[in-house]
Amino acid sequence: MTVSSVARPLAALAFAVGLLGGCASIDNAPINRPSSLPRLTQANTMAGDDTLRTTILGLAFSGGGTRAAAFSFGVLKGLDEVETEGGGRLLDQVRLVSGVSGGSVTAAYFGLKGRAALGDFESRFLYRNAEEALRTQVYSVGNMMRALDGGVNDRSGLPTWLQANLFGGATLKDLNRPGHPVVWINASDIYAKTPFVFEPITFAAICSDYESYPLSEAVAASAAVPIVFAPVVIQNYADKCGFKLPAYLEHQGQSRDTSPIVRSYINTLLAYRDPAKIKYIKLLDGGLTDNWGLAGLNVQLASAPEPYRPLTRTDAITVENFLLVVVDAGRTSSGDWVKTLEGPNAQELVDAVADTAVDSAVKSSFEVMRLQMRLWEQKLKSWRCSLDKADIAQVRGSAEGWDCNKVSIRVEHVAFDDLDPALAAELGRVPTRFKLEPGQVKMTIDAGRAVVRQFIAPSFGK
């Protein structure tokens, strides 16, 4: 989620009343638990259909409030409408999902419920007003004071609403079950200026229990727009266990060949090992560092100990086509100020600056991902070609007809701009909020289904 229409006036008014002084009570005390034996890996690497398939999909859901949640949900529905040549649906072949901000809501709910999420996500979230529990009165003195103290809304707002209406008591452990896709939720460590990925090694670095952390809190951290929301705080318990970053990760952190985003992330994990310097980790919207939700997968690819990770060994042997779909719900450029000498006005300027910063960052991240995918394809082919026939037969039943080089890995980016220009312009005007008009929700869901039909189904469907 980028700077919203709520954040802009609140930030301006908070600055204007800065001389008022005082502070407001913010409920964002850390609730993560210490662990003396943190786990390092996720148990699940498979989707609901464990039948051997040659096609595997990964999904990355961008930020953008309910607009992003609806667009990514439309993509899930579209994938479920495509029947593959080998039987089943494309949705069954989703193994990896990464989400940021609004996209993390869809990613987490799909990871939690699988195909069943298609039945009630619309009624439980998309057509609901998730801002009903938020403080949104711009000219409230209390809100201005909370903004000055770090953020208008705290745990009593979005995290509590998500827990009551969508996730219940689910924790990250519930995303970590065999038979479900791997899900990465991405926030931003605003001190380290790096992505914070909710995954086991991140929690191991701070000696904290990954499995007990509430799913609603992780999603709320991913969507915590500055000023509108107070930072979500994670306590660093690094002195509570003897964790040592795996050697392969330390090597990646020191290698000049490692991409800057991955190297920075790994070095931040090393910095967490000194709780005297970093006692509390402050998290805000994942879109501040990676609005396409690519950080989780980037880190996994660059730091994997085995060349086939983050796939299972079985999937890596059987796969012939791996497609990562980046689902981008970013807004198109708007306003007429490029046609006149005057403008942009203050609001348009803040919009333009925020969108420019986000867009330039995600484009760089996307190019890194393309490079990572090419390198991964090379490593995967080399690994497959090193296998004995007995290894292959154990998985496939027979090594006959199997070609170790027959594997293709590619990235597809789908966005509003891929659709009819008039529709794309209308979609681009849907606000970055957690409250949309029913017609806007339906239009955005249908747009997600349309990009699947037009750009994904032709490659894999019947």
Short mmCIF file of N, CA, C and O in Angstrom, two decimals, residues 359-407:
data_model
loop_
_atom_site.label_atom_id
_atom_site.label_comp_id
_atom_site.label_asym_id
_atom_site.label_seq_id
_atom_site.Cartn_x
_atom_site.Cartn_y
_atom_site.Cartn_z
N ASP A 359 7.71 2.83 -7.62
CA ASP A 359 7.84 2.24 -8.95
C ASP A 359 9.30 1.99 -9.32
O ASP A 359 9.64 0.95 -9.90
N SER A 360 10.19 2.93 -9.01
CA SER A 360 11.60 2.75 -9.35
C SER A 360 12.19 1.59 -8.58
O SER A 360 13.00 0.81 -9.11
N ALA A 361 11.77 1.43 -7.31
CA ALA A 361 12.29 0.34 -6.49
C ALA A 361 11.82 -1.01 -7.02
O ALA A 361 12.60 -1.96 -7.12
N VAL A 362 10.52 -1.11 -7.36
CA VAL A 362 10.00 -2.41 -7.78
C VAL A 362 10.54 -2.81 -9.16
O VAL A 362 10.74 -3.99 -9.42
N LYS A 363 10.79 -1.83 -10.02
CA LYS A 363 11.36 -2.17 -11.32
C LYS A 363 12.75 -2.75 -11.17
O LYS A 363 13.12 -3.71 -11.85
N SER A 364 13.53 -2.18 -10.25
CA SER A 364 14.86 -2.72 -9.99
C SER A 364 14.76 -4.12 -9.41
O SER A 364 15.50 -5.04 -9.79
N SER A 365 13.82 -4.30 -8.48
CA SER A 365 13.62 -5.61 -7.85
C SER A 365 13.19 -6.64 -8.88
O SER A 365 13.61 -7.80 -8.83
N PHE A 366 12.38 -6.23 -9.85
CA PHE A 366 11.90 -7.15 -10.87
C PHE A 366 13.05 -7.62 -11.75
O PHE A 366 13.13 -8.80 -12.13
N GLU A 367 13.96 -6.71 -12.09
CA GLU A 367 15.11 -7.10 -12.90
C GLU A 367 16.02 -8.06 -12.14
O GLU A 367 16.59 -8.99 -12.72
N VAL A 368 16.16 -7.83 -10.83
CA VAL A 368 16.92 -8.78 -10.00
C VAL A 368 16.26 -10.15 -10.05
O VAL A 368 16.92 -11.18 -10.16
N MET A 369 14.92 -10.16 -9.96
CA MET A 369 14.20 -11.43 -9.99
C MET A 369 14.39 -12.15 -11.31
O MET A 369 14.57 -13.37 -11.35
N ARG A 370 14.36 -11.42 -12.41
CA ARG A 370 14.59 -12.06 -13.72
C ARG A 370 15.96 -12.74 -13.76
O ARG A 370 16.11 -13.86 -14.23
N LEU A 371 16.98 -12.03 -13.24
CA LEU A 371 18.32 -12.59 -13.21
C LEU A 371 18.37 -13.81 -12.30
O LEU A 371 18.97 -14.84 -12.66
N GLN A 372 17.73 -13.71 -11.14
CA GLN A 372 17.71 -14.84 -10.22
C GLN A 372 17.07 -16.06 -10.86
O GLN A 372 17.51 -17.20 -10.68
N MET A 373 16.01 -15.84 -11.61
CA MET A 373 15.31 -16.95 -12.25
C MET A 373 16.18 -17.62 -13.32
O MET A 373 16.18 -18.85 -13.47
N ARG A 374 16.91 -16.81 -14.07
CA ARG A 374 17.81 -17.39 -15.08
C ARG A 374 18.91 -18.23 -14.41
O ARG A 374 19.25 -19.32 -14.89
N LEU A 375 19.47 -17.71 -13.33
CA LEU A 375 20.51 -18.45 -12.61
C LEU A 375 19.94 -19.72 -11.99
O LEU A 375 20.59 -20.77 -11.99
N TRP A 376 18.71 -19.61 -11.46
CA TRP A 376 18.08 -20.77 -10.85
C TRP A 376 17.84 -21.86 -11.89
O TRP A 376 18.06 -23.04 -11.62
N GLU A 377 17.42 -21.48 -13.09
CA GLU A 377 17.19 -22.47 -14.14
C GLU A 377 18.49 -23.21 -14.47
O GLU A 377 18.49 -24.44 -14.63
N GLN A 378 19.60 -22.48 -14.55
CA GLN A 378 20.89 -23.11 -14.83
C GLN A 378 21.28 -24.08 -13.72
O GLN A 378 21.72 -25.21 -13.98
N LYS A 379 21.13 -23.64 -12.47
CA LYS A 379 21.50 -24.49 -11.33
C LYS A 379 20.59 -25.73 -11.26
O LYS A 379 21.05 -26.82 -10.94
N LEU A 380 19.31 -25.52 -11.56
CA LEU A 380 18.37 -26.63 -11.49
C LEU A 380 18.69 -27.68 -12.56
O LEU A 380 18.66 -28.90 -12.29
N LYS A 381 19.02 -27.23 -13.75
CA LYS A 381 19.38 -28.17 -14.81
C LYS A 381 20.65 -28.96 -14.44
O LYS A 381 20.71 -30.18 -14.63
N SER A 382 21.64 -28.26 -13.89
CA SER A 382 22.88 -28.93 -13.50
C SER A 382 22.62 -29.97 -12.43
O SER A 382 23.16 -31.09 -12.48
N TRP A 383 21.79 -29.62 -11.48
CA TRP A 383 21.46 -30.56 -10.40
C TRP A 383 20.71 -31.77 -10.95
O TRP A 383 21.03 -32.92 -10.60
N ARG A 384 19.72 -31.53 -11.80
CA ARG A 384 18.94 -32.63 -12.36
C ARG A 384 19.82 -33.57 -13.18
O ARG A 384 19.65 -34.80 -13.12
N CYS A 385 20.76 -32.99 -13.92
CA CYS A 385 21.63 -33.82 -14.76
C CYS A 385 22.66 -34.61 -13.95
O CYS A 385 23.32 -35.51 -14.47
N SER A 386 22.82 -34.26 -12.68
CA SER A 386 23.75 -34.99 -11.82
C SER A 386 23.10 -36.17 -11.11
O SER A 386 23.77 -36.95 -10.44
N LEU A 387 21.78 -36.32 -11.26
CA LEU A 387 21.06 -37.37 -10.55
C LEU A 387 21.27 -38.74 -11.20
O LEU A 387 21.45 -38.85 -12.42
N ASP A 388 21.22 -39.77 -10.38
CA ASP A 388 21.24 -41.14 -10.89
C ASP A 388 19.85 -41.52 -11.39
O ASP A 388 18.84 -40.97 -10.94
N LYS A 389 19.79 -42.47 -12.28
CA LYS A 389 18.50 -42.93 -12.78
C LYS A 389 17.63 -43.49 -11.66
O LYS A 389 16.40 -43.38 -11.70
N ALA A 390 18.28 -44.05 -10.65
CA ALA A 390 17.52 -44.59 -9.53
C ALA A 390 16.80 -43.48 -8.77
O ALA A 390 15.67 -43.68 -8.29
N ASP A 391 17.44 -42.30 -8.66
CA ASP A 391 16.80 -41.17 -7.98
C ASP A 391 15.54 -40.73 -8.74
O ASP A 391 14.52 -40.41 -8.14
N ILE A 392 15.66 -40.72 -10.06
CA ILE A 392 14.55 -40.29 -10.90
C ILE A 392 13.41 -41.30 -10.86
O ILE A 392 12.24 -40.95 -10.72
N ALA A 393 13.77 -42.59 -10.95
CA ALA A 393 12.76 -43.65 -10.93
C ALA A 393 12.03 -43.68 -9.60
O ALA A 393 10.84 -44.00 -9.54
N GLN A 394 12.72 -43.34 -8.53
CA GLN A 394 12.09 -43.35 -7.21
C GLN A 394 10.93 -42.36 -7.14
O GLN A 394 9.93 -42.60 -6.47
N VAL A 395 11.08 -41.24 -7.87
CA VAL A 395 10.05 -40.20 -7.86
C VAL A 395 9.00 -40.46 -8.94
O VAL A 395 7.80 -40.39 -8.67
N ARG A 396 9.46 -40.76 -10.16
CA ARG A 396 8.54 -40.85 -11.29
C ARG A 396 8.04 -42.26 -11.57
O ARG A 396 7.13 -42.45 -12.37
N GLY A 397 8.67 -43.25 -10.93
CA GLY A 397 8.33 -44.63 -11.23
C GLY A 397 9.21 -45.22 -12.30
O GLY A 397 9.39 -46.42 -12.38
N SER A 398 9.79 -44.33 -13.14
CA SER A 398 10.68 -44.77 -14.20
C SER A 398 11.49 -43.57 -14.68
O SER A 398 11.01 -42.44 -14.64
N ALA A 399 12.71 -43.82 -15.12
CA ALA A 399 13.55 -42.74 -15.66
C ALA A 399 13.39 -42.63 -17.17
O ALA A 399 13.95 -41.71 -17.79
N GLU A 400 12.60 -43.50 -17.76
CA GLU A 400 12.42 -43.52 -19.21
C GLU A 400 11.73 -42.25 -19.69
O GLU A 400 10.70 -41.82 -19.15
N GLY A 401 12.31 -41.62 -20.72
CA GLY A 401 11.72 -40.43 -21.32
C GLY A 401 12.00 -39.14 -20.57
O GLY A 401 11.56 -38.07 -21.02
N TRP A 402 12.71 -39.23 -19.46
CA TRP A 402 12.98 -38.03 -18.67
C TRP A 402 14.21 -37.31 -19.20
O TRP A 402 15.24 -37.92 -19.46
N ASP A 403 14.10 -36.00 -19.39
CA ASP A 403 15.20 -35.19 -19.91
C ASP A 403 15.59 -34.18 -18.85
O ASP A 403 14.79 -33.31 -18.48
N CYS A 404 16.82 -34.26 -18.36
CA CYS A 404 17.25 -33.38 -17.26
C CYS A 404 17.26 -31.91 -17.67
O CYS A 404 17.12 -31.03 -16.82
N ASN A 405 17.42 -31.64 -18.94
CA ASN A 405 17.46 -30.24 -19.40
C ASN A 405 16.09 -29.70 -19.80
O ASN A 405 15.98 -28.53 -20.17
N LYS A 406 15.09 -30.56 -19.72
CA LYS A 406 13.75 -30.12 -20.12
C LYS A 406 13.05 -29.43 -18.96
O LYS A 406 12.15 -29.98 -18.31
N VAL A 407 13.47 -28.22 -18.68
CA VAL A 407 12.84 -27.41 -17.64
C VAL A 407 13.00 -25.94 -18.02
O VAL A 407 14.08 -25.49 -18.41
#
